[in-house]
Amino acid sequence: MKCVSRFALFIVGGATYLLVLVFMLVWDPDQGRLWHLVLMAVAVGFARASIATISSTLLGMLFVCQQEAAFGNLCFWQSLGSAAILALGIPQSMCAYHVISIVICILVFALGMYCLLELRLKRERTPGEKKPEKEAEGKEMTTEMLAIAEPTNNEISIDC
């Protein structure tokens, strides 16, 4: 994510997942070879890894003071989604076409919500805001840094 933005990586992962699902809709498994399955597995692995990584990063960034609750909710909703996919896949009467179509709809909805969240985060930043510069390790604090770091009275203030 240092070389590519968070938004671009999430969109590439979501688009990869979407392409695999669309390919599964039009693919005839009787005509396929083993390399089709391997390629789909690699693409889904990349997509899921990028989406999960970006989601975790975004939660850590948005809920700095409530990380336990945020990651607990993430695990809950991921488990609920897995249970829903399992429930959709269990009935023998439901065609694979319908299951894939439902997953595509959910994926497009999630990508849209993520885009809205990124747009909202971008709007909240002020145009003149600078990113905090990384300090080199082992560098001594200057008197200006100490004046900012130390509270003026004996109270400890927490920004959270």
XYZ file of C-alpha atoms in Angstrom:
160
model
C 0.000 0.000 0.000
C 3.020 2.288 0.167
C 3.393 2.254 -3.622
C -0.305 2.172 -4.551
C -3.131 4.001 -2.828
C -5.577 2.191 -0.561
C -8.464 3.058 -2.864
C -6.752 1.731 -6.000
C -5.801 -1.548 -4.322
C -9.337 -2.080 -3.048
C -10.854 -1.354 -6.458
C -8.394 -3.684 -8.213
C -9.207 -6.448 -5.716
C -12.943 -5.883 -6.103
C -12.704 -5.757 -9.896
C -10.672 -8.979 -9.911
C -13.295 -10.683 -7.773
C -16.046 -9.346 -10.032
C -14.268 -10.602 -13.162
C -13.891 -14.071 -11.659
C -17.590 -14.171 -10.756
C -18.632 -13.027 -14.240
C -16.275 -15.618 -15.755
C -17.949 -18.256 -13.595
C -21.328 -17.220 -15.017
C -20.272 -17.724 -18.642
C -17.790 -20.582 -18.163
C -18.740 -24.077 -19.224
C -16.987 -26.376 -16.728
C -17.189 -29.362 -19.080
C -14.999 -27.568 -21.602
C -12.561 -26.222 -19.024
C -9.141 -27.471 -18.188
C -7.275 -27.516 -14.908
C -5.529 -24.193 -15.554
C -8.914 -22.411 -15.497
C -9.481 -23.562 -11.937
C -5.961 -22.662 -10.848
C -6.226 -19.206 -12.399
C -9.597 -18.586 -10.724
C -8.242 -19.727 -7.351
C -5.250 -17.386 -7.628
C -7.456 -14.454 -8.663
C -9.937 -15.041 -5.832
C -7.059 -15.385 -3.361
C -5.584 -12.048 -4.477
C -8.987 -10.347 -4.382
C -9.925 -11.622 -0.939
C -6.500 -10.809 0.497
C -6.525 -7.248 -0.832
C -10.096 -6.586 0.291
C -9.476 -8.024 3.782
C -6.234 -6.082 4.196
C -7.754 -2.787 3.113
C -10.823 -3.335 5.308
C -8.649 -3.983 8.358
C -6.467 -0.972 7.593
C -9.483 1.262 7.139
C -11.044 0.092 10.403
C -7.807 0.701 12.268
C -7.648 4.193 10.821
C -11.296 5.123 11.431
C -11.697 3.700 14.933
C -8.418 4.546 16.636
C -9.901 4.604 20.125
C -12.317 1.680 19.707
C -10.240 -0.861 17.832
C -11.388 -3.893 19.841
C -15.035 -3.208 19.074
C -14.293 -2.385 15.434
C -12.342 -5.569 14.753
C -14.876 -7.604 16.730
C -17.621 -6.251 14.479
C -15.508 -7.004 11.403
C -15.123 -10.640 12.458
C -18.844 -10.877 13.253
C -19.937 -9.552 9.871
C -17.412 -11.713 8.023
C -18.750 -14.773 9.826
C -22.319 -13.750 9.107
C -21.461 -13.305 5.430
C -19.826 -16.719 5.307
C -22.906 -18.248 6.921
C -25.156 -16.524 4.369
C -23.056 -17.832 1.467
C -23.157 -21.302 2.985
C -26.930 -21.049 3.416
C -27.307 -19.967 -0.208
C -25.169 -22.853 -1.401
C -26.893 -25.595 0.591
C -30.302 -25.793 -1.128
C -30.157 -28.123 -4.094
C -33.013 -26.264 -5.767
C -31.003 -23.045 -6.095
C -29.044 -22.791 -9.317
C -25.381 -21.738 -9.253
C -26.288 -18.891 -11.620
C -28.570 -17.369 -8.968
C -26.026 -17.779 -6.169
C -23.297 -16.112 -8.252
C -25.705 -13.321 -9.225
C -26.526 -12.632 -5.569
C -22.822 -12.560 -4.674
C -22.173 -10.136 -7.562
C -24.929 -7.822 -6.296
C -23.503 -7.860 -2.769
C -19.985 -7.215 -4.091
C -21.100 -4.269 -6.232
C -22.994 -2.830 -3.242
C -19.924 -3.204 -1.001
C -17.652 -1.580 -3.604
C -20.079 1.320 -3.917
C -20.233 1.827 -0.158
C -16.449 1.753 0.046
C -16.200 4.396 -2.694
C -18.641 6.610 -0.787
C -16.598 6.187 2.404
C -13.364 7.107 0.628
C -15.064 10.134 -0.932
C -16.300 11.211 2.494
C -12.842 10.789 4.008
C -11.310 12.798 1.177
C -13.791 15.632 1.694
C -13.062 15.798 5.434
C -9.377 16.468 4.811
C -8.514 20.095 4.402
C -6.626 21.044 1.228
C -3.663 22.483 3.167
C -3.355 19.527 5.535
C 0.035 17.911 5.453
C 0.763 14.293 6.244
C 2.793 13.842 9.412
C 6.430 13.385 8.604
C 8.080 10.220 9.804
C 10.779 10.769 12.371
C 13.974 8.816 12.148
C 14.440 6.379 14.989
C 17.004 7.414 17.546
C 16.493 11.104 16.810
C 16.397 13.245 19.932
C 13.338 15.330 20.649
C 13.745 19.062 20.261
C 12.520 21.556 22.842
C 9.580 22.436 20.568
C 8.539 18.773 20.446
C 8.829 18.480 24.216
C 6.690 21.592 24.707
C 3.984 20.071 22.512
C 4.246 16.616 24.087
C 4.137 17.719 27.731
C 0.802 18.884 29.131
C 0.928 22.403 30.598
C -0.892 21.406 33.783
C -0.778 18.211 35.818
C -3.742 16.650 34.053
C -3.300 13.950 31.447
C -5.352 14.563 28.360
C -6.470 11.781 26.064
C -7.706 12.693 22.597
C -9.879 9.587 22.243
